[in-house]
Coordinates of C-alpha atoms in Angstrom, one line a residue:
M1 CA -9.5 75.5 -25.2
A2 CA -12.2 73.8 -23.2
L3 CA -10.6 70.6 -23.6
L4 CA -7.2 71.7 -22.7
K5 CA -8.4 74.0 -19.5
E6 CA -10.1 70.9 -18.5
T7 CA -7.1 68.6 -18.7
R8 CA -4.9 71.0 -17.3
A9 CA -7.0 71.0 -14.2
K10 CA -6.9 67.3 -13.7
N11 CA -3.1 67.0 -14.8
P12 CA -1.0 70.1 -14.3
L13 CA 1.9 68.4 -15.4
G14 CA 0.7 67.4 -18.8
A15 CA -2.4 65.8 -20.5
L16 CA -0.8 62.4 -20.1
P17 CA -4.0 59.9 -19.3
E18 CA -4.1 59.0 -16.1
D19 CA -3.5 54.9 -17.1
L20 CA -0.8 55.6 -19.1
V21 CA 1.1 57.5 -16.4
E22 CA 0.3 54.5 -14.1
E23 CA 1.6 52.1 -16.5
I24 CA 5.2 54.1 -16.3
L25 CA 5.5 54.3 -12.7
H26 CA 4.7 50.3 -12.5
R27 CA 7.1 49.5 -15.5
F28 CA 9.6 51.6 -14.1
V29 CA 9.9 50.6 -10.6
G30 CA 12.1 47.3 -10.0
I31 CA 13.0 46.9 -13.8
N32 CA 16.6 47.4 -12.7
Q33 CA 18.9 49.1 -11.0
F34 CA 19.5 52.0 -13.3
L35 CA 15.7 53.1 -13.8
Q36 CA 15.2 52.0 -10.1
Q37 CA 17.3 55.3 -9.0
F38 CA 14.8 57.7 -11.2
V39 CA 11.7 56.1 -9.2
E40 CA 13.0 55.4 -5.9
P41 CA 10.2 54.9 -3.3
K42 CA 11.1 58.5 -1.9
D43 CA 10.8 59.9 -5.0
I44 CA 6.9 58.4 -5.5
A45 CA 6.4 59.3 -2.1
R46 CA 7.0 63.2 -3.5
F47 CA 5.0 63.0 -6.6
C48 CA 2.0 62.4 -4.1
S49 CA 2.3 66.2 -3.5
V50 CA 2.1 67.1 -6.5
S51 CA -1.8 66.8 -7.3
K52 CA -4.5 64.6 -6.5
V53 CA -4.3 62.6 -9.2
W54 CA -0.5 61.6 -9.0
E55 CA -1.5 61.1 -5.2
K56 CA -4.0 58.7 -6.4
L57 CA -1.6 56.7 -8.7
C58 CA 1.6 57.0 -6.3
N59 CA -0.7 55.5 -3.2
D60 CA -1.4 52.6 -5.4
N61 CA -1.3 49.2 -3.2
R62 CA 0.2 47.4 -6.6
L63 CA 2.8 49.9 -6.4
W64 CA 4.0 49.6 -2.8
K65 CA 4.0 46.2 -2.8
K66 CA 6.5 46.1 -5.6
N67 CA 8.6 48.4 -3.4
V68 CA 8.4 46.3 -0.7
I69 CA 9.3 43.3 -2.7
T70 CA 12.1 45.4 -4.4
Q71 CA 13.8 46.2 -1.2
G72 CA 14.5 42.5 0.1
W73 CA 13.2 42.3 3.4
K74 CA 13.1 38.5 4.1
W75 CA 12.5 38.2 8.0
W76 CA 9.3 39.6 9.7
N77 CA 7.7 39.5 13.1
S78 CA 4.5 38.9 10.9
P79 CA 5.0 38.3 7.3
P80 CA 2.5 40.5 5.4
I81 CA 0.2 38.3 3.2
D82 CA -2.3 40.9 1.7
P83 CA -2.3 44.5 4.0
P84 CA -4.6 46.7 3.2
S85 CA -1.6 49.2 2.8
W86 CA 1.6 48.0 1.4
K87 CA 2.5 51.4 2.2
M88 CA 2.4 51.7 5.4
V89 CA 4.3 48.5 5.4
Y90 CA 6.9 49.8 3.7
M91 CA 7.1 52.8 5.3
Y92 CA 7.3 50.6 8.9
R93 CA 9.9 48.6 7.9
T94 CA 11.9 52.1 6.6
V95 CA 11.6 53.5 9.9
T96 CA 12.3 50.4 11.6
D97 CA 15.9 49.9 9.5
C98 CA 16.1 53.3 10.2
V99 CA 16.0 53.1 14.4
V100 CA 17.9 50.0 14.6
L101 CA 21.0 51.6 13.0
E102 CA 20.7 54.4 15.2
H103 CA 20.8 52.4 18.2
L104 CA 23.7 50.0 16.4
Q105 CA 25.5 53.2 16.2
N106 CA 25.1 54.2 19.7
V107 CA 26.3 50.4 20.9
L108 CA 29.4 51.2 18.7
E109 CA 30.0 54.2 19.9
S110 CA 30.6 53.7 23.2
P111 CA 30.0 51.5 25.8
R112 CA 27.7 53.6 27.9
G113 CA 24.1 52.4 27.2
R114 CA 25.1 50.1 25.0
I115 CA 22.9 46.8 27.2
A116 CA 20.1 49.5 27.1
N117 CA 20.9 49.9 23.2
M118 CA 21.3 46.3 22.0
L119 CA 17.8 45.8 24.1
K120 CA 15.8 48.6 22.4
I121 CA 16.9 46.8 18.9
A122 CA 15.7 43.5 20.5
Q123 CA 12.2 45.1 21.0
H124 CA 11.5 45.0 16.7
G125 CA 12.3 41.0 17.5
S126 CA 12.7 39.6 13.7
D127 CA 12.2 43.0 11.8
A128 CA 15.7 44.2 13.0
V129 CA 17.3 40.9 11.4
D130 CA 17.7 42.3 7.7
V131 CA 19.0 45.4 8.5
L132 CA 21.8 43.5 11.0
I133 CA 22.3 41.0 8.7
G134 CA 22.9 43.8 6.0
T135 CA 25.3 45.5 8.2
I136 CA 27.9 42.4 8.1
G137 CA 30.7 42.5 6.0
E138 CA 29.9 46.2 5.1
E139 CA 33.0 47.9 3.8
K140 CA 33.1 50.4 6.6
K141 CA 36.9 51.2 8.6
D142 CA 35.3 50.0 11.9
H143 CA 33.7 47.1 9.9
L144 CA 35.1 44.4 12.2
T145 CA 33.7 45.9 15.5
R146 CA 30.5 46.5 13.6
T147 CA 29.9 42.9 12.4
Y148 CA 31.1 41.4 16.3
Y149 CA 28.2 44.2 17.5
A150 CA 25.5 43.1 14.9
R151 CA 26.0 39.3 15.2
K152 CA 25.9 39.5 19.1
I153 CA 22.7 41.4 18.7
L154 CA 21.4 38.4 16.5
R155 CA 22.6 35.9 19.0
L156 CA 20.5 37.7 21.5
L157 CA 17.3 37.9 19.3
S158 CA 18.2 33.9 19.1
R159 CA 18.3 33.2 22.7
Q160 CA 15.3 35.2 23.2
W161 CA 13.2 33.1 20.3
V162 CA 14.8 29.9 22.5
V163 CA 14.2 30.8 25.3
S164 CA 10.2 31.8 24.3
Q165 CA 10.0 28.3 22.7
W166 CA 10.8 26.5 25.8
R167 CA 8.1 28.8 27.4
F168 CA 5.6 28.2 25.3
L169 CA 6.4 23.9 24.9
M170 CA 6.4 23.2 28.3
P171 CA 3.0 22.9 29.1
M172 CA 3.2 20.4 25.5
L173 CA 6.1 18.3 26.7
G174 CA 4.1 15.1 27.5
S175 CA 3.2 15.1 23.3
F176 CA 6.6 15.4 22.3
H177 CA 7.7 12.3 20.8
A178 CA 4.4 10.7 19.5
Q179 CA 4.4 8.4 16.4
N180 CA 2.6 10.7 14.6
V181 CA 4.4 14.2 14.7
Q182 CA 3.0 16.8 12.1
T183 CA 4.8 18.2 9.0
P184 CA 6.7 20.9 9.8
H185 CA 5.8 24.0 8.5
T186 CA 8.3 27.7 8.0
T187 CA 8.1 30.9 9.4
A188 CA 10.1 33.6 9.9
A189 CA 9.6 34.0 13.8
C190 CA 13.0 33.2 14.7
P191 CA 15.6 35.4 14.1
I192 CA 18.7 33.7 12.6
A193 CA 21.1 34.5 9.6
G194 CA 21.0 33.0 6.3
V195 CA 17.8 30.7 6.5
R196 CA 14.5 30.5 7.6
P197 CA 13.9 28.3 10.6
T198 CA 11.3 25.5 10.9
T199 CA 8.7 25.3 13.9
Y200 CA 6.3 22.6 14.7
A201 CA 2.8 22.5 15.5
P202 CA 1.9 19.8 18.6
P203 CA 2.7 16.8 18.9
F204 CA 6.6 17.7 19.1
P205 CA 9.2 15.2 17.4
L206 CA 11.5 14.7 20.4
E207 CA 14.4 15.9 18.8
Y208 CA 13.3 19.3 18.1
G209 CA 14.4 19.8 21.8
A210 CA 17.5 18.6 21.1
F211 CA 17.3 21.4 18.6
L212 CA 16.8 24.2 21.0
V213 CA 19.4 23.1 23.2
S214 CA 21.9 23.4 20.2
K215 CA 21.0 26.4 19.1
F216 CA 21.7 28.3 22.7
H217 CA 25.4 28.2 20.9
S218 CA 24.6 28.2 17.6
Y219 CA 22.6 31.3 16.0
T220 CA 22.7 30.3 12.6
L221 CA 21.6 26.7 13.6
D222 CA 18.2 25.9 11.6
A223 CA 15.8 23.0 12.7
A224 CA 15.3 22.4 8.9
D225 CA 18.8 21.2 8.9
V226 CA 18.4 18.8 11.2
M227 CA 15.2 17.3 10.5
A228 CA 16.7 17.1 6.9
Q229 CA 19.7 15.3 8.2
L230 CA 17.4 13.1 9.8
D231 CA 15.3 12.4 7.0
A232 CA 18.0 11.7 4.5
L233 CA 19.2 9.1 7.0
A234 CA 15.8 7.6 7.0
D235 CA 15.5 7.4 3.2
E236 CA 18.6 5.8 2.7
A237 CA 17.9 3.4 5.5
R238 CA 14.4 2.9 3.7
L239 CA 15.8 1.9 -0.1
H240 CA 18.8 0.3 1.0
V241 CA 18.5 -1.5 4.6
I242 CA 15.2 -1.8 5.7
D243 CA 13.2 -4.5 3.9
P244 CA 10.6 -2.4 1.4
D245 CA 7.7 -4.7 2.4
S246 CA 8.1 -3.3 6.5
T247 CA 4.5 -4.9 7.5
S248 CA 5.8 -8.4 6.6
S249 CA 9.2 -8.0 8.8
S250 CA 8.9 -8.0 12.8
I251 CA 9.8 -4.9 14.6
E252 CA 13.2 -6.4 16.2
T253 CA 14.1 -7.6 12.6
R254 CA 13.3 -3.7 11.2
A255 CA 15.1 -2.7 15.0
R256 CA 18.4 -4.4 14.4
Q257 CA 18.9 -3.6 10.8
L258 CA 18.3 0.0 11.5
Y259 CA 21.2 -0.4 14.4
D260 CA 23.1 -2.1 11.7
F261 CA 23.0 0.7 9.1
L262 CA 23.4 3.5 11.9
F263 CA 26.3 2.2 13.8
V264 CA 28.0 -0.2 11.3
V265 CA 26.9 1.4 7.7
K266 CA 27.0 4.9 8.8
G267 CA 29.7 4.9 11.4
F268 CA 27.8 6.6 13.9
T269 CA 29.9 5.6 17.2
G270 CA 30.2 6.1 21.1
V271 CA 33.5 8.1 21.9
I272 CA 35.5 7.3 24.9
Q273 CA 38.6 9.3 24.5
D274 CA 36.8 12.6 24.1
Y275 CA 34.0 11.5 26.3
Y276 CA 33.5 15.3 27.7
N277 CA 33.7 17.1 24.5
V278 CA 30.7 19.5 24.8
E279 CA 30.0 18.5 20.7
N280 CA 29.2 15.0 21.9
S281 CA 25.9 16.3 23.8
L282 CA 24.6 18.4 20.5
I283 CA 22.2 16.8 18.0
D284 CA 24.0 19.2 14.9
K285 CA 27.5 18.1 15.8
V286 CA 26.7 14.5 16.1
L287 CA 25.1 14.5 12.7
V288 CA 28.0 15.7 11.0
R289 CA 31.1 14.5 13.1
R290 CA 29.3 10.6 13.4
K291 CA 30.3 11.2 17.2
G292 CA 28.1 10.8 20.5
I293 CA 27.4 9.8 24.2
P294 CA 25.0 7.1 25.0
I295 CA 22.0 9.9 25.0
T296 CA 22.3 11.7 21.7
L297 CA 23.2 8.3 20.1
A298 CA 19.8 7.1 21.5
L299 CA 18.1 10.0 20.4
L300 CA 19.1 9.8 16.7
Y301 CA 18.4 6.0 16.7
H302 CA 14.9 7.2 18.1
A303 CA 14.5 9.9 15.6
V304 CA 15.0 8.0 12.5
G305 CA 13.3 4.6 13.5
R306 CA 10.4 7.3 14.0
R307 CA 10.5 8.1 10.2
L308 CA 10.8 4.2 9.5
G309 CA 7.0 3.5 11.7
L310 CA 9.1 2.2 14.5
Q311 CA 8.2 2.9 18.2
I312 CA 11.8 3.5 20.1
D313 CA 11.7 4.5 23.8
M314 CA 14.1 6.3 25.6
I315 CA 15.5 5.0 28.9
G316 CA 17.0 6.6 31.7
F317 CA 19.4 4.0 32.6
P318 CA 21.4 5.2 35.3
Q319 CA 24.7 6.3 33.8
H320 CA 24.1 5.0 30.8
F321 CA 21.4 6.2 28.8
L322 CA 19.3 3.3 26.4
A323 CA 16.6 2.9 23.9
R324 CA 14.1 0.0 24.0
I325 CA 11.8 -1.7 21.4
V326 CA 8.5 -3.9 22.7
T327 CA 8.1 -6.7 20.0
E328 CA 4.4 -7.9 18.8
D329 CA 4.6 -10.5 21.8
G330 CA 5.7 -8.0 24.4
I331 CA 9.2 -8.8 24.5
Q332 CA 11.2 -5.9 25.5
W333 CA 14.9 -5.8 24.0
F334 CA 17.0 -2.7 25.4
V335 CA 19.5 -1.1 22.8
D336 CA 23.1 0.1 23.5
C337 CA 23.7 2.7 21.0
F338 CA 26.9 3.6 22.7
Q339 CA 29.1 0.3 22.9
Q340 CA 27.5 -2.9 20.6
G341 CA 29.0 -5.6 22.8
R342 CA 27.9 -9.0 22.5
N343 CA 24.5 -9.5 20.5
G344 CA 24.7 -6.4 18.8
G345 CA 23.9 -3.7 21.5
F346 CA 20.4 -5.1 22.4
R347 CA 20.2 -6.6 26.0
T348 CA 17.4 -8.6 27.8
R349 CA 15.5 -6.9 30.6
E350 CA 17.5 -9.5 33.1
E351 CA 20.6 -8.4 31.7
C352 CA 19.6 -5.0 32.5
I353 CA 18.9 -5.7 36.0
D354 CA 22.3 -7.6 36.6
L355 CA 24.0 -4.7 35.4
L356 CA 22.5 -2.3 38.1
S357 CA 23.0 -5.3 40.5
D358 CA 26.8 -4.9 39.3
M359 CA 26.5 -1.1 40.0
R360 CA 24.9 -2.2 43.8
L361 CA 21.8 -0.1 42.4
V362 CA 18.4 -1.6 43.5
T363 CA 16.5 -2.1 40.3
R364 CA 13.6 0.5 40.5
E365 CA 10.9 0.4 37.5
E366 CA 11.6 3.9 36.8
Y367 CA 15.2 2.7 35.8
L368 CA 13.7 0.6 32.9
S369 CA 10.5 2.6 31.8
P370 CA 10.6 5.0 29.2
T371 CA 11.6 8.6 30.5
A372 CA 9.6 11.7 30.8
D373 CA 10.2 14.4 27.6
Q374 CA 10.9 16.7 30.6
D375 CA 13.4 14.3 32.4
F376 CA 14.7 13.3 29.0
Y377 CA 15.7 17.2 28.4
T378 CA 17.0 17.5 32.0
R379 CA 19.7 14.8 31.6
M380 CA 21.0 16.0 28.1
A381 CA 21.6 19.8 29.6
S382 CA 23.1 18.5 32.6
N383 CA 25.5 16.2 30.4
I384 CA 26.5 19.3 28.5
V385 CA 27.3 20.8 32.4
A386 CA 29.5 18.1 33.3
A387 CA 31.0 18.6 30.0
V388 CA 32.3 21.9 30.5
H389 CA 33.0 21.3 34.2
H390 CA 35.4 18.4 32.6
A391 CA 36.9 20.8 29.9
P392 CA 40.5 21.4 30.2
D393 CA 40.5 24.9 29.2
L394 CA 37.4 26.0 31.6
E395 CA 39.2 29.3 32.6
Q396 CA 40.2 30.6 29.3
S397 CA 38.3 29.2 26.7
T398 CA 35.5 31.9 25.3
D399 CA 32.7 29.2 24.1
I400 CA 32.8 26.9 27.2
H401 CA 30.4 29.1 29.4
I402 CA 28.2 29.7 26.8
H403 CA 27.4 26.1 26.2
A404 CA 27.3 26.0 30.1
Y405 CA 25.0 28.9 30.4
G406 CA 22.7 27.8 27.7
A407 CA 22.2 23.9 29.3
M408 CA 21.8 25.9 32.9
I409 CA 18.9 28.1 31.5
V410 CA 17.4 24.7 30.3
L411 CA 17.3 23.7 33.6
L412 CA 15.7 26.7 35.1
L413 CA 13.2 26.3 32.5
L414 CA 12.2 22.9 32.8
S415 CA 12.2 23.1 36.6
G416 CA 9.1 24.6 36.0
D417 CA 7.0 23.8 39.3
N418 CA 9.3 22.0 40.6
T419 CA 10.1 23.2 44.2
Q420 CA 14.0 23.6 42.6
I421 CA 12.4 26.4 41.3
S422 CA 13.8 28.4 44.5
T423 CA 16.5 30.4 45.4
R424 CA 18.6 27.1 45.8
H425 CA 18.5 25.8 42.8
P426 CA 21.8 24.5 42.1
H427 CA 22.5 26.3 39.0
R428 CA 20.9 29.6 39.2
R429 CA 23.7 31.6 41.1
I430 CA 25.9 30.3 38.6
L431 CA 24.1 31.0 35.7
Y432 CA 23.5 34.5 37.2
G433 CA 27.4 34.9 37.3
I434 CA 28.1 33.6 33.7
L435 CA 25.6 35.8 32.8
R436 CA 26.9 39.4 34.2
A437 CA 30.4 38.5 32.8
D438 CA 29.9 37.1 29.3
V439 CA 26.3 37.8 28.2
P440 CA 25.0 40.6 30.3
E441 CA 22.4 41.7 27.2
D442 CA 20.7 38.7 28.7
V443 CA 19.6 40.8 32.3
W444 CA 15.8 40.5 30.5
F445 CA 16.1 36.7 31.5
A446 CA 17.2 37.7 34.8
E447 CA 14.7 40.2 35.3
D448 CA 12.0 37.5 34.1
D449 CA 13.6 35.3 36.8
L450 CA 13.7 37.7 39.7
A451 CA 10.0 38.3 39.0
M452 CA 8.8 35.1 39.1
L453 CA 10.8 34.1 42.2
K454 CA 9.2 37.1 44.0
A455 CA 5.8 36.2 42.9
R456 CA 5.8 32.8 44.0
Q457 CA 7.4 34.2 47.3
V458 CA 4.2 36.6 47.6
T459 CA 1.9 33.4 47.2
G460 CA 3.8 31.6 49.5
D461 CA 5.5 29.0 47.6
S462 CA 7.3 26.3 50.2
G463 CA 10.7 26.9 48.4
M464 CA 10.4 30.5 49.1
R465 CA 9.8 31.2 52.5
G466 CA 12.1 32.1 55.2
T467 CA 14.6 35.0 55.5
Q468 CA 17.7 32.7 53.5
A469 CA 14.9 33.0 50.4
T470 CA 14.6 36.7 50.8
L471 CA 18.6 36.9 51.1
E472 CA 19.0 35.2 48.0
I473 CA 16.9 37.3 46.4
A474 CA 18.9 40.1 47.0
A475 CA 21.8 39.0 46.1
L476 CA 20.3 38.1 42.8
E477 CA 19.0 41.9 42.5
N478 CA 22.7 42.7 42.8
E479 CA 24.0 41.0 40.2
V480 CA 21.5 42.8 38.0
A481 CA 21.7 45.9 39.7
E482 CA 25.6 45.8 38.8
I483 CA 25.0 44.9 35.1
W484 CA 22.5 48.1 34.8
S485 CA 25.5 50.0 37.0
V486 CA 28.2 48.9 34.7
D487 CA 26.2 50.2 31.8
G488 CA 25.1 53.5 33.0
A489 CA 29.0 54.3 33.5
S490 CA 30.2 57.4 31.6
A491 CA 33.5 56.8 31.5
P492 CA 36.6 53.6 30.9
R493 CA 37.0 52.0 34.0
S494 CA 40.4 52.3 33.8
V495 CA 42.8 54.1 31.4
K496 CA 46.4 53.4 31.1
R497 CA 49.1 55.9 29.7
R498 CA 52.4 55.0 28.4
D499 CA 54.0 58.0 30.9
P500 CA 57.8 57.8 30.8
D501 CA 57.9 58.0 34.6
M502 CA 55.4 55.4 35.2
G503 CA 57.7 52.8 36.1
R504 CA 59.1 55.3 38.6
G505 CA 60.1 53.2 41.9
L506 CA 59.7 49.8 41.0
S507 CA 62.5 47.1 40.2
S508 CA 64.7 47.6 37.5
S509 CA 63.0 44.1 35.3
T510 CA 59.8 46.8 35.2
R511 CA 59.7 49.1 32.6
I512 CA 57.1 50.3 30.0
P513 CA 55.5 47.8 28.1
R514 CA 57.2 46.8 25.1
F515 CA 54.4 46.1 23.2
H516 CA 51.1 47.9 22.4
V517 CA 47.3 46.9 21.7
G518 CA 46.7 45.4 18.6
E519 CA 50.3 44.0 17.8
T520 CA 49.9 40.0 16.9
F521 CA 52.8 37.4 18.3
S522 CA 53.6 34.1 19.0
H523 CA 54.4 32.4 22.7
S524 CA 57.7 31.1 22.8
R525 CA 56.8 28.4 25.3
Y526 CA 53.3 27.1 24.1
H527 CA 53.3 28.4 20.4
Y528 CA 50.3 29.9 19.9
S529 CA 49.3 33.1 18.3
G530 CA 47.8 35.9 19.9
V531 CA 46.4 39.7 19.5
I532 CA 46.8 42.1 22.6
Y533 CA 44.0 43.8 23.8
G534 CA 45.3 44.7 27.2
W535 CA 48.3 45.3 29.5
D536 CA 49.3 45.8 33.1
L537 CA 52.6 47.2 34.3
V538 CA 52.9 44.5 36.4
C539 CA 51.1 41.2 37.3
S540 CA 48.1 41.7 38.4
A541 CA 46.6 38.6 38.4
D542 CA 45.7 37.1 42.2
E543 CA 48.2 35.1 44.4
E544 CA 46.9 31.7 43.3
W545 CA 47.0 32.0 39.8
I546 CA 50.6 33.4 40.1
L547 CA 51.1 30.1 42.6
R548 CA 49.7 27.8 40.1
M549 CA 51.3 29.2 37.1
G550 CA 54.8 29.9 38.4
V551 CA 55.2 33.2 37.7
D552 CA 57.8 33.9 39.8
R553 CA 60.0 31.2 38.1
L554 CA 60.4 33.6 35.3
E555 CA 63.3 35.3 34.8
R556 CA 61.5 38.4 35.1
G557 CA 59.1 37.2 37.6
R558 CA 56.0 39.0 38.5
R559 CA 57.4 42.6 38.2
Q560 CA 57.4 42.6 34.5
P561 CA 54.3 43.7 31.8
F562 CA 51.6 41.1 31.3
Y563 CA 49.1 41.3 28.7
N564 CA 45.8 40.6 27.8
V565 CA 45.7 38.5 24.8
F566 CA 42.8 37.0 22.6
A567 CA 44.7 33.7 21.5
L568 CA 44.3 31.1 18.9
G569 CA 45.6 27.6 19.3
P570 CA 46.9 25.3 16.7
D571 CA 43.6 23.5 15.9
G572 CA 41.7 27.0 16.2
A573 CA 40.7 26.7 19.7
R574 CA 39.9 30.5 21.1
T575 CA 41.2 31.4 24.6
Y576 CA 41.7 34.3 26.6
R577 CA 45.3 34.6 28.1
Y578 CA 47.8 36.5 30.1
V579 CA 51.1 36.3 29.2
A580 CA 54.4 37.9 30.5
E581 CA 56.3 40.1 28.1
Q582 CA 59.4 37.8 28.1
N583 CA 57.3 35.1 26.6
I584 CA 56.2 37.0 23.6
I585 CA 58.1 36.9 19.9
P586 CA 56.1 39.7 17.8
G587 CA 54.7 39.6 14.7
I588 CA 52.4 37.1 12.5
D589 CA 52.2 38.8 8.9
D590 CA 48.9 37.0 8.2
P591 CA 46.0 38.0 10.3
A592 CA 43.7 35.5 8.3
R593 CA 43.6 33.0 11.0
F594 CA 42.4 36.2 13.6
L595 CA 39.9 37.9 10.7
A596 CA 38.2 34.6 10.8
H597 CA 36.8 35.0 14.3
E598 CA 33.9 37.5 14.4
E599 CA 35.1 38.3 18.4
I600 CA 38.4 40.1 17.1
G601 CA 35.8 43.1 16.7
K602 CA 35.4 43.4 20.1
W603 CA 38.4 45.3 20.4
F604 CA 39.7 45.8 16.7
E605 CA 37.9 48.5 13.8
R606 CA 40.4 46.6 10.9
W607 CA 43.8 45.2 10.0
D608 CA 46.4 47.8 9.0
N609 CA 48.5 45.8 6.4
E610 CA 50.8 48.5 6.2
R611 CA 51.5 48.4 9.7
K612 CA 50.6 44.9 10.1
V613 CA 48.5 45.7 13.5
F614 CA 45.0 45.5 14.5
V615 CA 43.8 48.7 14.7
P616 CA 42.2 49.4 18.2
N617 CA 38.3 50.8 18.0
K618 CA 37.0 53.5 19.8
E619 CA 36.6 51.9 23.4
L620 CA 40.0 50.5 22.9
R621 CA 41.7 53.7 22.0
E622 CA 39.9 55.5 25.2
E623 CA 41.3 52.5 27.3
Y624 CA 45.0 52.9 26.0
P625 CA 45.2 56.5 24.3
D626 CA 48.9 56.4 24.0
D627 CA 49.0 53.0 22.4
L628 CA 49.4 54.8 19.0
G629 CA 53.0 55.3 18.7
P630 CA 55.8 54.3 16.6
R631 CA 54.6 50.1 16.7
G632 CA 50.8 51.4 17.3
V633 CA 48.6 52.7 14.7
E634 CA 48.3 56.7 13.9
L635 CA 44.7 57.5 12.8

């Protein structure tokens, strides 16, 4: 009796020894999904209140470590290595996931406070990534909209990381393309989906900065992928082209062998017809497409050459970027990676001076000397801005402005202490305009930028003096204030009803719009496909657009309904367009091309296969409450 009483006092659930209870718990947790449902972490937490014995067993660090591992979190601001309490780690991440999902639901529910909620999620950094990735593809009725905003926040996190990388690297740009770069190490500091990123300890390879330029447009891009492709090229060159006994071959011989390997054997080439395609300026795209412009092809030559022990300098030659090698006896060869020409793309210093003369330029030493890292990236970003300026669909493209936006941010960050940091920087006002129109969730960058400008004004910076600078800062502040004003609005900007009397008093050609938001169509003249996400009773574009597009030459002119559409060209290019009703041929049975683009979730929750329409999300339904008729969607 005494033994039983003693046992019950220690373990009121029975006489099971502590080590046996502990073994049961450890064996059950994580064995398989069936067993785990009986011993979930929340159940283990409840066991803690049964007795002190169970509290001790259920707070065991090994048990909670297994719970953390089983949960499958891959992304961390600070990955736990050997924390004193794995239970606290589990609780922190569980609470974080709940908070992120709550803010994400707020983002979906209403445009009011959307930016504020997105930034609250962004405050969690990489700790928010797992739950956002888990949201993508969930089979819920609003899965398109949920996926759209989850990825939008992932892009926000990625851009914040890229900006932080540039700010971190700025003081070290002088050590970027040293010959002996450090071995890369992986970290979870960069929030991107699918793969773990690669960062570098100083000194940095030049191509890492090029990767950061590219990453502004692709949140899934990983430095490890870019580096792996360059490593593979170097390995292939080493095995099949470069003399294995490299010390016995001259620098010039090896440099020419590498040149032939990259630009003849592997087929990397300069593009002329499509010169201003933005992808020619992005290192990840150049590696895949094997097409580029002088600066990206010279970077390719430099990066692969460094892996083979060749020092290849970057030369900021006017209008045509070059590479350079210096032989053992001091002879300089300037390498044109864009056009081979005679002598296989290798030019002497004298030939380069002759080229400058042909361009009516005075020979300056800086034209034939290695360019500074900062100048290299400035030129690379400037090329992207120039490419965007020459884009044929500059007004309609949904991607092209983001390319320009990312490049302009790089240019601002690279200006550093230069006097260009003043309010009169040529790209600042344009950047703020794109930010407000396309990525208002990046208001954090504008606020940081304004704080820097004001601080420099207080310290009397030469570029920030006078009334003009004060007025410029006030104008930029208005841009930021407008973003927050729109975010705080409590109602849709407009509500468009299908009132039968809505066309009364207008011409006979004007009537209630025939088509509804969510309907698909093809264009009668240009044959692209589109989805309607808005309409106007008559053309509401400005007079300049109406004249330029010849709207008045249409059969029904400007006094007919016009539709806002998300369009896909035959090549898959995404654009926004404004289409007259008479040019719409309704009906596309296969939505696959549109579903492949996450942007469709900006307006629609899902595809209704029975009615062959996209179902408007809550925000669009509030703006067009009557567009749920016979051709619309009944919810």
